Coordinates of C-alpha atoms in Angstrom, one line a residue:
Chain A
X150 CA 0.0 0.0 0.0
X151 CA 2.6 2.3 1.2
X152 CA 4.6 1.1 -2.1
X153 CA 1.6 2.7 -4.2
X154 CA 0.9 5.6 -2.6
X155 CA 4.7 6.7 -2.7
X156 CA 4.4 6.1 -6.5
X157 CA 1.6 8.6 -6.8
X158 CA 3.2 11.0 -5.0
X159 CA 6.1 10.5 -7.0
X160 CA 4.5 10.4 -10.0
X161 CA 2.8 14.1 -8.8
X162 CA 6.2 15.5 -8.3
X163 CA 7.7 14.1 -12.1
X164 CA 4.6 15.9 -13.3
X165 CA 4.6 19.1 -11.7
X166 CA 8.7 19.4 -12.2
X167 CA 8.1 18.4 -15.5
X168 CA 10.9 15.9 -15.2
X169 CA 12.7 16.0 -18.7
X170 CA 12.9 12.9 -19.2
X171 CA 9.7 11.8 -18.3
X172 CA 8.1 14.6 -20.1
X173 CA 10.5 13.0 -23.6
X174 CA 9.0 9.5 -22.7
X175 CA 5.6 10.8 -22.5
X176 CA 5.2 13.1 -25.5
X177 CA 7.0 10.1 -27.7
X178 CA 4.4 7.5 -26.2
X179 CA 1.6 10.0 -27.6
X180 CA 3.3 10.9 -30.8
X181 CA 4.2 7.2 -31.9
X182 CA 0.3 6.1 -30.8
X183 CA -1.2 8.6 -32.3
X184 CA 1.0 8.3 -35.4
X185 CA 0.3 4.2 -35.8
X186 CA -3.3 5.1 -35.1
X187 CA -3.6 7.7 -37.8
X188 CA -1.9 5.4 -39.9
X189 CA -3.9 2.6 -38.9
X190 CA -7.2 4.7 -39.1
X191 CA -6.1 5.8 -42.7
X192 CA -5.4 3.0 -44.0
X193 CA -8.3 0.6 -42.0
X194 CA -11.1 3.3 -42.9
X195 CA -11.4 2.6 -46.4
X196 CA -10.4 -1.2 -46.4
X197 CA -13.2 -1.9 -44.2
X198 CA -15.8 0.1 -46.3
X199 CA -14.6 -2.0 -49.6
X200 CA -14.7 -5.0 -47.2
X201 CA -18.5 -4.4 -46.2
X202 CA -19.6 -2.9 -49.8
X203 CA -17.6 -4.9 -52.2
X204 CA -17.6 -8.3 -53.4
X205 CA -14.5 -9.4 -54.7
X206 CA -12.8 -13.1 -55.3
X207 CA -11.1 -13.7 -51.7
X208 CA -13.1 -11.7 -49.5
X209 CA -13.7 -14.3 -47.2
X210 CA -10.6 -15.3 -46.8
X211 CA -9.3 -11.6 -46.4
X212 CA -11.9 -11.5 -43.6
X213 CA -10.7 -14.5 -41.7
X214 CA -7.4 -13.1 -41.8
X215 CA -8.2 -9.5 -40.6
X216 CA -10.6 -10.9 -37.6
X217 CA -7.7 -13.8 -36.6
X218 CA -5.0 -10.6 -36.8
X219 CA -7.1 -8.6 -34.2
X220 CA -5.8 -11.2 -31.4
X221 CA -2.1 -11.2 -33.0
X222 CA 0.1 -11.1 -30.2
X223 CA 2.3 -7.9 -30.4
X224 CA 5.3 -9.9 -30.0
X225 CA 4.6 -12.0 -33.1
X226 CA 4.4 -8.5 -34.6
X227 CA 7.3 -7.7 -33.2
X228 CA 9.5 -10.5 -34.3
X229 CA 8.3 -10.5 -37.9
X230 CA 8.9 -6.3 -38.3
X231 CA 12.3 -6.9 -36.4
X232 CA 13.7 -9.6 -39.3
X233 CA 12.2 -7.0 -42.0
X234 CA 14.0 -4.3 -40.4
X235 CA 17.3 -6.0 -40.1
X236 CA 20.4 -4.8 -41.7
X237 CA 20.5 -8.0 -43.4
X238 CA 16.5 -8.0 -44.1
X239 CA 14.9 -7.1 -46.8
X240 CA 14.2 -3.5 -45.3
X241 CA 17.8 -3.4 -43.8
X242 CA 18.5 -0.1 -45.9
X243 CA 15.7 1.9 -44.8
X244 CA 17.8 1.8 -41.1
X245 CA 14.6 1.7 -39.1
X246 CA 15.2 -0.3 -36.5
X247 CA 15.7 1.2 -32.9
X248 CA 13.9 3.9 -34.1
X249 CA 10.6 5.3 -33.6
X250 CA 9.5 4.6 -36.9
X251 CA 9.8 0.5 -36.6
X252 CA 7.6 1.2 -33.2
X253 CA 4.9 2.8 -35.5
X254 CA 5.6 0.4 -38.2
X255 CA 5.0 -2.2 -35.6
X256 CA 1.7 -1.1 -33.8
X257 CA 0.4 -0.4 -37.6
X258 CA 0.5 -4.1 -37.6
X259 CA -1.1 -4.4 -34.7
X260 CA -3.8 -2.3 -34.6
X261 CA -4.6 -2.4 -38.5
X262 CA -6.5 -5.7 -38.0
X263 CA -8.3 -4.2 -35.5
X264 CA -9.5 -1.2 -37.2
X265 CA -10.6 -2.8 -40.5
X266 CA -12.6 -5.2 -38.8
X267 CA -14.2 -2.9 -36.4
X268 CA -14.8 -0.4 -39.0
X269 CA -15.9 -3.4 -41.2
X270 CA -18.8 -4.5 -38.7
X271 CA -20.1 -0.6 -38.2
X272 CA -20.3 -0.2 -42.1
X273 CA -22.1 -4.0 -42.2
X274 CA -24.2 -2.4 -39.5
X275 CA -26.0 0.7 -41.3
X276 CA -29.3 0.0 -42.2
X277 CA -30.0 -1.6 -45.7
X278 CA -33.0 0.5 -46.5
X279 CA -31.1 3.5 -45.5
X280 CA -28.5 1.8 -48.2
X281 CA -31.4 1.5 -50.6
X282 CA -32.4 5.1 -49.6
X283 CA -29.2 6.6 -50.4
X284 CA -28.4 5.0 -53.4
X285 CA -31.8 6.0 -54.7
X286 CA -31.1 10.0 -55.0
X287 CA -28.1 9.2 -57.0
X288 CA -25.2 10.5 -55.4
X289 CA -21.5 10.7 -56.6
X290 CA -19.1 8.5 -55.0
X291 CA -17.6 11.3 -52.5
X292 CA -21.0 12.1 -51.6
X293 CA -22.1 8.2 -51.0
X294 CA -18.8 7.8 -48.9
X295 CA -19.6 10.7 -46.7
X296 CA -23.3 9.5 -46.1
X297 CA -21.6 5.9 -45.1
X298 CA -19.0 7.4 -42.9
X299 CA -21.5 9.6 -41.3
X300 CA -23.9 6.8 -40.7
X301 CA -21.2 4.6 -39.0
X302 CA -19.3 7.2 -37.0
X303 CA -20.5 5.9 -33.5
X304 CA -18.5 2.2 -35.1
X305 CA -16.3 4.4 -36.6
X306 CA -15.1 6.2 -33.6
X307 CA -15.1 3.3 -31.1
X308 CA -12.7 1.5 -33.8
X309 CA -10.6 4.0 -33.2
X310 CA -10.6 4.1 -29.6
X311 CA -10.0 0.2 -29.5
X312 CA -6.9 0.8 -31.9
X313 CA -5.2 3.6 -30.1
X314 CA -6.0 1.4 -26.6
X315 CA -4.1 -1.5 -27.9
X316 CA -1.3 0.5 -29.2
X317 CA -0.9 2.6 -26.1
X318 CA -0.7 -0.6 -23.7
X319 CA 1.6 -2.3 -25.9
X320 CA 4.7 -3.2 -25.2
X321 CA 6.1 -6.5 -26.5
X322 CA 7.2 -5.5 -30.2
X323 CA 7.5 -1.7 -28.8
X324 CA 10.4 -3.5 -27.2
X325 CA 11.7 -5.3 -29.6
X326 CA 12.0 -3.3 -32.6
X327 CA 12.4 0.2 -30.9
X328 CA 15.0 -1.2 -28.4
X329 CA 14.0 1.0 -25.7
X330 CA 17.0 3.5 -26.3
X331 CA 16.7 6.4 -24.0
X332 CA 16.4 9.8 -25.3
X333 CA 14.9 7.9 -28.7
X334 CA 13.0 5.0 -28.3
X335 CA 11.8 4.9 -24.8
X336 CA 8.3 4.7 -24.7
X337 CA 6.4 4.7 -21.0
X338 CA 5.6 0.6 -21.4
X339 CA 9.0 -0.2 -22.2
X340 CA 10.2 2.5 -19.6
X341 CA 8.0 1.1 -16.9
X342 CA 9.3 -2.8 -18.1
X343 CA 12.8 -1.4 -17.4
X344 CA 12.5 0.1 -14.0
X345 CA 11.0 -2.8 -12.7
X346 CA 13.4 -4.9 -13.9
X347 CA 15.9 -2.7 -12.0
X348 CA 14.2 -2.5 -9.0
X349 CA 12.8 0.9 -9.3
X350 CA 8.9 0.2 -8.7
X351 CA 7.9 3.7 -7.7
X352 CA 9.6 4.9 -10.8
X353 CA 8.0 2.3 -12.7
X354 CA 4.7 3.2 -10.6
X355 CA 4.8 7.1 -11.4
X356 CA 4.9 6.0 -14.9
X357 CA 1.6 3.5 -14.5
X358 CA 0.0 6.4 -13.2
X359 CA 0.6 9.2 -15.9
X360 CA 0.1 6.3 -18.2
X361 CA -3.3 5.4 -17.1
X362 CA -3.9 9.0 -16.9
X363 CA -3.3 9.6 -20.5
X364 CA -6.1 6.6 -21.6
X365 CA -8.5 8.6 -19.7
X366 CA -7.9 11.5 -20.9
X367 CA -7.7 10.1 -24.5
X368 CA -11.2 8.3 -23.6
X369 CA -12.6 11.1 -22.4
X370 CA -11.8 13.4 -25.3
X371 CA -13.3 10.6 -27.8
X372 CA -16.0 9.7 -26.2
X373 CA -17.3 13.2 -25.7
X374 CA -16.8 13.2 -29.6
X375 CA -18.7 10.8 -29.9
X376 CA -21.3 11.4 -27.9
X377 CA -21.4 15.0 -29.1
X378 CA -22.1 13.6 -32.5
X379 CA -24.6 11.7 -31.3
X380 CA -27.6 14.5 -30.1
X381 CA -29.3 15.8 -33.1
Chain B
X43 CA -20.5 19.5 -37.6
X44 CA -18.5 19.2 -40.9
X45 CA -16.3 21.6 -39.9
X46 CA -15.2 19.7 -36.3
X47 CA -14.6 16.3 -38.5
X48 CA -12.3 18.4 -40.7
X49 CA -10.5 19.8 -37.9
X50 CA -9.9 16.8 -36.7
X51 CA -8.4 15.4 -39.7
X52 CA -6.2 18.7 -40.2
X53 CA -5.0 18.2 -36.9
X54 CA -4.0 14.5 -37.2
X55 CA -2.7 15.3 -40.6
X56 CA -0.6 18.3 -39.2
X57 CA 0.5 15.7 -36.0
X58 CA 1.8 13.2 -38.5
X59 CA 3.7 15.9 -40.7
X60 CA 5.4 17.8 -38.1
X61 CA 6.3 14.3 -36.5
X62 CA 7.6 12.8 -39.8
X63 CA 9.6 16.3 -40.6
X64 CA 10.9 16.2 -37.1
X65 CA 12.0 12.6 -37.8
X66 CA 13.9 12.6 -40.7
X67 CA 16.0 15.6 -39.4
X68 CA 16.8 14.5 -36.5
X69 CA 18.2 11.2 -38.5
X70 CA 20.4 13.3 -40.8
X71 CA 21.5 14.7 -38.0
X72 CA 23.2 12.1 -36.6
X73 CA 24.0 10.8 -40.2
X74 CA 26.2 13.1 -41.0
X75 CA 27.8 13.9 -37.6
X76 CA 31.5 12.4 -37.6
X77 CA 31.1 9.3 -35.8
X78 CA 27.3 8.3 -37.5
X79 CA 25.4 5.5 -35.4
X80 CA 26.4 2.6 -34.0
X81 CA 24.9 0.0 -32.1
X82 CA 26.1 -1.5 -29.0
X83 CA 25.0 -5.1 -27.8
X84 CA 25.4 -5.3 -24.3
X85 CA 24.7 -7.6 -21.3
X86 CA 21.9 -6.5 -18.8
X87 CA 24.5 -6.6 -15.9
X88 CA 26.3 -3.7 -17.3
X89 CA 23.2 -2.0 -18.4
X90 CA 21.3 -2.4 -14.9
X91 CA 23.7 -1.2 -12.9
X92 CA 23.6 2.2 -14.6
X93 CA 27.4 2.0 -15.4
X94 CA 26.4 2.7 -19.6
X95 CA 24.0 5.2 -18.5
X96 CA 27.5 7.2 -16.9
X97 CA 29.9 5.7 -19.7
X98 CA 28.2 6.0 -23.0
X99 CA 27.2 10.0 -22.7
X100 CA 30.8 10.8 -22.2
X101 CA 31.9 8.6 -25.9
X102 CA 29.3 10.3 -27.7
X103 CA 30.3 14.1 -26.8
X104 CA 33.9 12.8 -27.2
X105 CA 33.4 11.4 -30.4
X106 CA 29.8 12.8 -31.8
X107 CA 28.8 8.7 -32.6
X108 CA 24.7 8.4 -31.6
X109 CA 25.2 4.9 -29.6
X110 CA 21.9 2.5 -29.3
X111 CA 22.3 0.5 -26.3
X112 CA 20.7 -3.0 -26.9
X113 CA 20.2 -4.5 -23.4
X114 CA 19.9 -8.1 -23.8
X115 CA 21.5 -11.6 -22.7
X116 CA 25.0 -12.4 -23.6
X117 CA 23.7 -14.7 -25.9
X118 CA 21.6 -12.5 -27.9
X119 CA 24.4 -10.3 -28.1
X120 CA 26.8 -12.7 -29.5
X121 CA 24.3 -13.6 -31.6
X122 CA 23.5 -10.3 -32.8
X123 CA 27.1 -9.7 -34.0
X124 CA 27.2 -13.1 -35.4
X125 CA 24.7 -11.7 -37.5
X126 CA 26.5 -8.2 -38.8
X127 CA 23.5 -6.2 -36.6
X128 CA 25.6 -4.8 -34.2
X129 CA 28.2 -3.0 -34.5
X130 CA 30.3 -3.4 -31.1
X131 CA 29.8 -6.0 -28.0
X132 CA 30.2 -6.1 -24.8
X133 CA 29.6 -9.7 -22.5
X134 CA 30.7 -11.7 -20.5
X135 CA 30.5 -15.3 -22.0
X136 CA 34.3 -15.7 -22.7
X137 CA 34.2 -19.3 -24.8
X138 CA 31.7 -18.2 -26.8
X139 CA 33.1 -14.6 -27.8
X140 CA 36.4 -17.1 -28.4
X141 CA 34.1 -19.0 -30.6
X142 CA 33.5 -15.9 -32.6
X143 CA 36.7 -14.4 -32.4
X144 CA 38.2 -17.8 -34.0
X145 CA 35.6 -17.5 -37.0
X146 CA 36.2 -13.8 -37.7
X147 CA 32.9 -12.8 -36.8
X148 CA 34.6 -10.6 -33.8
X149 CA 37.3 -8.6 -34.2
X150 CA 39.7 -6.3 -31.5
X151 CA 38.6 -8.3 -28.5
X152 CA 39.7 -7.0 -24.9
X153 CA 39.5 -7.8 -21.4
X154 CA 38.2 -4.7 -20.1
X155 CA 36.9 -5.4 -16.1
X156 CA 35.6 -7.9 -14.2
X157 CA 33.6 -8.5 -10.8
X158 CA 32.5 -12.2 -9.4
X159 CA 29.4 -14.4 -9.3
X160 CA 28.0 -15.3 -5.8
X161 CA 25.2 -17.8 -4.7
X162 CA 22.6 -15.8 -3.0
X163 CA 19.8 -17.2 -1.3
X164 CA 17.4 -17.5 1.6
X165 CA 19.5 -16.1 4.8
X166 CA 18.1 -19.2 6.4
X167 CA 19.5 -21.5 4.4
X168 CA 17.9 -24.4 4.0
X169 CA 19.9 -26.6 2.0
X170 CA 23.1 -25.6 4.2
X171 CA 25.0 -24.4 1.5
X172 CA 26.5 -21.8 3.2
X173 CA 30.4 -21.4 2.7
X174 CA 31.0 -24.4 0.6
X175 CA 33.0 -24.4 -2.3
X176 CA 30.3 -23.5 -5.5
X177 CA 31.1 -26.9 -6.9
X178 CA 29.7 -29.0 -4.1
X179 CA 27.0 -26.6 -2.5
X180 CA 25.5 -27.1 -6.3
X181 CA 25.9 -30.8 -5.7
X182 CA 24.4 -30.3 -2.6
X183 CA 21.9 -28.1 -4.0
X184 CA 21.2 -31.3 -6.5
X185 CA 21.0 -33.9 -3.7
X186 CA 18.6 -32.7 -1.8
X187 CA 16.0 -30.8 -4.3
X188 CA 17.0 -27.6 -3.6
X189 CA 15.1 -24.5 -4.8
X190 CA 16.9 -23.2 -7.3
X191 CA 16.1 -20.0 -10.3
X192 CA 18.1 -20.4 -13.5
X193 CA 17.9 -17.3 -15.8
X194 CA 17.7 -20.2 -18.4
X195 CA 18.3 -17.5 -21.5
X196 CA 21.3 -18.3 -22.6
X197 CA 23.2 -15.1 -20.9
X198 CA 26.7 -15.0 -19.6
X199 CA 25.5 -16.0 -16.0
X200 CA 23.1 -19.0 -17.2
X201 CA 26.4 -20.2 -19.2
X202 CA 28.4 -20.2 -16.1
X203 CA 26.0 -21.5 -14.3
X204 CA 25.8 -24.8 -16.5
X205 CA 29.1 -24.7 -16.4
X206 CA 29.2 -25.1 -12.4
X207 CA 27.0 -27.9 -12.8
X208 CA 29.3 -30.0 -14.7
X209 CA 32.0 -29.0 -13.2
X210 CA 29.6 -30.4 -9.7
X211 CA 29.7 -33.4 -11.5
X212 CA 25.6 -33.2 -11.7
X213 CA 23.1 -31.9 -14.5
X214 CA 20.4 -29.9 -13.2
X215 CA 17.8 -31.8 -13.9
X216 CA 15.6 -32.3 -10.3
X217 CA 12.0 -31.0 -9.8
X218 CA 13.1 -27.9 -7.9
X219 CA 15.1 -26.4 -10.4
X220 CA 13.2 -23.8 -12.6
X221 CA 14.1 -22.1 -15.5
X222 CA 12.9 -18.2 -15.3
X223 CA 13.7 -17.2 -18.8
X224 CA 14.3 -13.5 -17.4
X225 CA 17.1 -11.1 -16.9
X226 CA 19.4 -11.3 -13.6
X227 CA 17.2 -8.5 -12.1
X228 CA 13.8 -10.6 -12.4
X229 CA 15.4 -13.5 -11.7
X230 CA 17.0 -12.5 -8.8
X231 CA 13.4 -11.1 -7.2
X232 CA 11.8 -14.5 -8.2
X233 CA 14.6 -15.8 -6.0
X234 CA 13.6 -13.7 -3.3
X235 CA 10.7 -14.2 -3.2
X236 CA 10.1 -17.7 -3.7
X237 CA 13.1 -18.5 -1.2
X238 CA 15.8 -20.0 -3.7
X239 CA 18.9 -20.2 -4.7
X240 CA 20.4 -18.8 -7.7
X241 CA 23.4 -17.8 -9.2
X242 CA 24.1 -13.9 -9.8
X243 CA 27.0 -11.0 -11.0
X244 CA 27.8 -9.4 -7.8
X245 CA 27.1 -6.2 -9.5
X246 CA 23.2 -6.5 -10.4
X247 CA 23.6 -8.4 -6.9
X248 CA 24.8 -5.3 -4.9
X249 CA 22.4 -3.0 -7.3
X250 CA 19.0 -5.1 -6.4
X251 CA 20.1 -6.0 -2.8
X252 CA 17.5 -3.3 -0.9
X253 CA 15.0 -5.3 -3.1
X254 CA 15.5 -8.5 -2.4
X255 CA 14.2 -9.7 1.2
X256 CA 16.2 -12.4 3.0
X257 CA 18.3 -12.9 0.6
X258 CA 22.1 -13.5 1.3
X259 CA 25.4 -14.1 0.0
X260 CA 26.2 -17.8 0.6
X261 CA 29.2 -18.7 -1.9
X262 CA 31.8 -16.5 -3.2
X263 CA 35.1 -16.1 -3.8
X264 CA 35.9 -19.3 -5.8
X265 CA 38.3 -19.0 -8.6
X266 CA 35.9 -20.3 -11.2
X267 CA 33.4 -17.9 -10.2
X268 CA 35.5 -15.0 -11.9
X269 CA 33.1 -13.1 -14.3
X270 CA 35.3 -11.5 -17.0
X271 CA 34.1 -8.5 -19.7
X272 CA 35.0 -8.4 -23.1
X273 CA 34.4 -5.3 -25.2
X274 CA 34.9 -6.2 -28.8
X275 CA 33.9 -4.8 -32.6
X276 CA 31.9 -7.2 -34.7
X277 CA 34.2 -7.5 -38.2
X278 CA 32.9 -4.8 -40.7
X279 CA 32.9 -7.7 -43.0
X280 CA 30.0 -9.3 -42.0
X281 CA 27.9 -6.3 -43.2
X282 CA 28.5 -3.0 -45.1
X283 CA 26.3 -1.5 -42.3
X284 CA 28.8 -1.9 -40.1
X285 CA 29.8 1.3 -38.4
X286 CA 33.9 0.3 -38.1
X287 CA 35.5 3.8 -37.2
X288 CA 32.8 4.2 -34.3
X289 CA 33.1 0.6 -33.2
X290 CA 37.0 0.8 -33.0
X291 CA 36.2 4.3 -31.1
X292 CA 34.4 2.3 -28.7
X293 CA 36.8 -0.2 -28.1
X294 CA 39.6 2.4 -27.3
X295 CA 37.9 4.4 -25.8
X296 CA 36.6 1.3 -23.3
X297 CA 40.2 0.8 -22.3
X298 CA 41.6 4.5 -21.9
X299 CA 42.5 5.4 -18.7
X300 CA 39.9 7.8 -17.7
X301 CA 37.1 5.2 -18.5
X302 CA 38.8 2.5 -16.5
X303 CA 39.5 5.1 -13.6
X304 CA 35.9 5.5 -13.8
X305 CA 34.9 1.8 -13.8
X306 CA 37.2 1.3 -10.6
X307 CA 35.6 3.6 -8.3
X308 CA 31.5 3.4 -10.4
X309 CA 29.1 2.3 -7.1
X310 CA 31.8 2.8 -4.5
X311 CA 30.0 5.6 -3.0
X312 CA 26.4 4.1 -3.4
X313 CA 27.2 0.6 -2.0
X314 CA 30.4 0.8 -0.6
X315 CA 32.2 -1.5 -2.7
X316 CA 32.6 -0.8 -6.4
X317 CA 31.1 -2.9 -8.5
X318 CA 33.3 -3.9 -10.9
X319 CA 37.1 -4.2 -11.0
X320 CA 39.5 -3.3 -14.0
X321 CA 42.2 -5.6 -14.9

C-alpha cells in the first residue's frame, strides 16, 4: 500500500517538475500512438468500407485473416517487423530499427486488423433501406462515402478508440524493434518494463499512473466526440 | 459539424507531418555527424547497474557517434554480432566470444573489467550451503532438491551457471530447479521471493540488494566464479552497415585510462564497494 501511494506522490512531483525525461517519454508515447493510429485509421477506414460494400474473389478469406490478426500477439508482430527491419533483411537499408518509426511500423500491424474489422462491422451495421435510400437520390461517390462514414461514425469512432487502446498498452514488439534507447526510443511501457526490472517500482509506478492518466484522458476526449455527434 | 470532422483530420494530418519532418531531421543529424550511429549489444548486468547510462554519454560528446544500447543476454548479443546487426559487444560469455573471435565474426577483442558471481539465497539457508565451495554446494543443491532460479536464457551468468553444474559433477535436472527465462534483475526477485537459490553477477547483486528480502550471500570467492568483460567490434565484413570507425572508437575508448579510472571507483560511493574491477 505504502509502495503505491509513494508512487503517486512520485509520480505528482515528475509531473509538476516536469521531469525531462519523463516529459520526452511521454510526448513520444503520444506521438508514436497517435502516429500508428492515424496510420492505422487511414489506411483501415477505407479497407473496411470496400470489405463491407464490395464483393471481390477472396473476400472471405481476407476477412478471416483480418478478424484472426485482431488477437495477433504484439510480440509476433514484433518478431516479424524486427527480421524485415534487419540490416541483413529485406528493409535493412531503410535503417529503421531502434527507431521510432519501426515502433509505428509495428503497432500499424497491430492495430490495423483491429480497425478494418471494427470499422468493417459498423459499415455492415447501417441499415439496408437507409443503403437502398441513399443510393436511390443518385449521389457521386464522394457524396455516398460521406453519407456511409456519417452513418457509421459511432462504429467508426469506437474503432478507433480500440486501436489507439491497444497501441498505447503495448509493449512487446515496442520493445523489440524500438530497443527501448533512452532519449529515442523509450516509450512509458518499455520504460516502466525497465525500472522494474531494476528494482525501481515507484519509478515504474509514477509512470503507471501518468500512463493510465493519458487513456483517460484520451477516452474522455473521444468519447465526448462521440457522444457529441450523437444529439441531433 | 463538418467543420469539427475536418479539424480533426487537419490536426492529425498536421500531427503526423510535423512528427515525420521532425524525424527525418533529426536522422540526418546524426548521419552526417562524424562518428554516424552505432549499435552497441550489451549484457543486462552492465546496463542495470547504470554504469552505460554514466559511460556512454561521455563517448558520444567525445566522439559525436549516436550509440543505441541493446540491453539483452549475452547470448543475444553474441548472436546479434554473429549476425553483422551490431556494430560493437560487450559480454561476459568468454568461450563463446572465443568462438566468434576464431571465425572472424569478432574482431579487437579485450579484457576490459571484471567483478564475481555469488550464490545468493534464503538467509536461512535451508539446503546448508553456506560457505562451501560453488562446486559441491550445487551438488548439494542437487541432492537434496533444492530451490533453485536459473535465468535459463542463454546469458553470460546461465552459461556459467551450466558450467558449475558440470563442473559439480551433476546436471540440473531435479523437480526444484526452474528455468525463469528473465534477466538477472527478475530472476534475482523470483529468487527472493520464492526463497531460492540462484546464481548472480555481484554487481546486479549489490544494485537489487534493498530489493531482495532475506536474501544472502552464501558462496563467493571461488576462482571459477571470476566473471570476466570483453568489449569487442563485430568484423565490418560481416555487413557493409557496419559502423567500423565508431566501433573501434568504442573499443579504445573502453580501455583508456579515464574510462577504466571511472569503472574502478563506479558504485563505491552508493554501495560501498565498487562494482566492478579493471584488470
Amino acid at each position: 500500500m505504502e509502495l503505491i501511494w509513494s508512487g503517486l506522490v512520485e509520480a505528482f512531483k515528475m509531473i509538476i517538475q516536469l521531469d525531462n525525461e519523463v516529459l520526452q517519454i511521454t510526448l513520444l508515447t503520444l506521438k508514436v500512438c497517435f502516429i500508428s493510429t492515424f496510420i492505422s485509421t487511414l489506411i483501415g477506414l477505407p479497407a473496411g468500407m470496400v470489405l463491407a460494400f464490395k464483393n471481390f474473389a477472396g473476400k472471405q478469406l481476407l476477412l478471416l485473416i483480418v478478424h484472426a490478426g485482431m488477437g495477433l500477439p504484439p510480440v509476433v508482430a514484433g518478431l516479424w517487423v524486427t527480421m524485415f527491419l534487419w540490416r541483413s533483411g529485406p528493409l535493412g537499408d531503410l535503417q529503421w530499427l531502434f527507431t521510432p518509426q519501426a515502433i509505428v511500423a509495428a503497432q500499424v500491424v497491430v492495430s490495423l486488423p483491429i480497425i478494418i474489422s471494427l470499422t468493417y462491422s459498423a459499415f455492415k451495421k447501417i441499415d439496408y433501406a437507409l443503403i437502398l435510400q441513399i443510393k436511390s437520390l443518385g449521389p457521386t461517390t464522394v457524396q455516398k462515402v460521406y453519407l456511409y462514414i456519417k452513418e457509421a461514425r459511432f462504429g467508426i469512432m469506437a474503432a478507433i478508440m480500440a486501436g489507439l487502446g491497444r497501441v498505447l498498452a503495448e509493449v512487446g514488439a515496442a520493445m523489440m524493434v524500438g530497443g527501448n534507447l533512452r532519449g529515442e526510443t523509450r516509450i512509458l511501457t518499455t520504460a516502466m518494463v525497465m525500472e522494474v526490472s531494476r528494482g525501481n517500482f515507484h519509478i515504474a509506478l509514477a509512470l503507471s499512473f501518468i500512463l493510465m492518466a493519458i487513456a483517460l484522458i484520451i477516452t474522455f476526449i473521444l468519447l465526448h466526440l462521440q457522444q457529441r455527434r450523437f444529439t441531433p | 459539424m463538418k467543420k469539427r470532422w475536418a479539424s480533426l483530420i487537419a490536426t492529425g494530418a498536421a500531427l503526423v507531418l510535423a512528427s515525420g519532418c521532425g524525424n527525418t531531421s533529426a536522422g540526418q543529424e546524426s548521419g552526417f555527424d562524424t562518428g554516424g550511429e552505432m549499435i552497441l549489444a550489451t549484457t543486462t548486468s552492465t546496463y542495470d547497474t547504470g554504469l552505460l547510462d554514466e559511460l556512454i554519454p561521455v563517448f558520444e560528446e567525445e566522439t559525436g557517434v549516436n550509440v543505441k544500447i541493446i540491453a539483452v543476454g549475452s547470448g543475444q548479443a553474441l548472436a546479434m554480432g554473429e549476425e553483422g546487426e551490431a556494430d560493437a559487444l560487450l559480454a561476459h560469455a568468454p568461450e563463446a566470444e572465443e568462438e566468434l573471435e576464431a571465425d572472424g565474426k569478432v574482431i579487437n577483442r579485450h579484457r576490459v573489467m571484471h567483478n564475481d558471481f555469488i550464490v545468493a539465497g534464503p538467509d536461512i539457508d535451508p539446503a546448508g550451503i553456506s560457505g562451501l565451495p560453488v562446486e559441491e554446494a550445487f551438488a548439494e543443491l542437487a541432492n537434496q532438491n533444492g530451490l533453485f532460479f536459473s535465468r535459463g536464457d542463454d546469458s553470460g551468468t546461465h552459461k556459467k551457471e551450466l558450467d558449475i553444474w558440470s563442473f559439480a559433477g551433476t546436471e540440473s535436472v531435479f523437480d526444484n530447479y526452474k528455468e525463469t527465462g528473465q534477466g538477472m534483475g527478475d530472476t534475482l526477485r523470483i529468487a527472493s521471493e520464492r526463497e531460492g537459490y540462484t546464481l548472480t553477477d555481484r554487481g546486479t547483486y549489490l544494485f537489487q540488494k534493498e530489493n531482495l528480502d532475506n536474501l544472502a550471500v552464501l558462496n563467493e570467492g571461488d576462482e571459477s566464479l571470476e566473471n570476466i568483460y570483453h568489449v569487442m567490434q563485430v568484423s565490418p565484413d560481416l555487413s557493409e552497415k557496419i559502423n567500423e570507425e565508431a566501433a573501434e572508437a568504442f573499443v579504445d575508448f573502453f580501455l583508456s585510462e579515464e574510462t577504466q579510472s571511472f569503472i574502478k571507483t563506479f558504485g563505491e560511493e552508493e554501495w560501498g564497494q565498487p562494482l566492478f574491477f579493471i584488470n
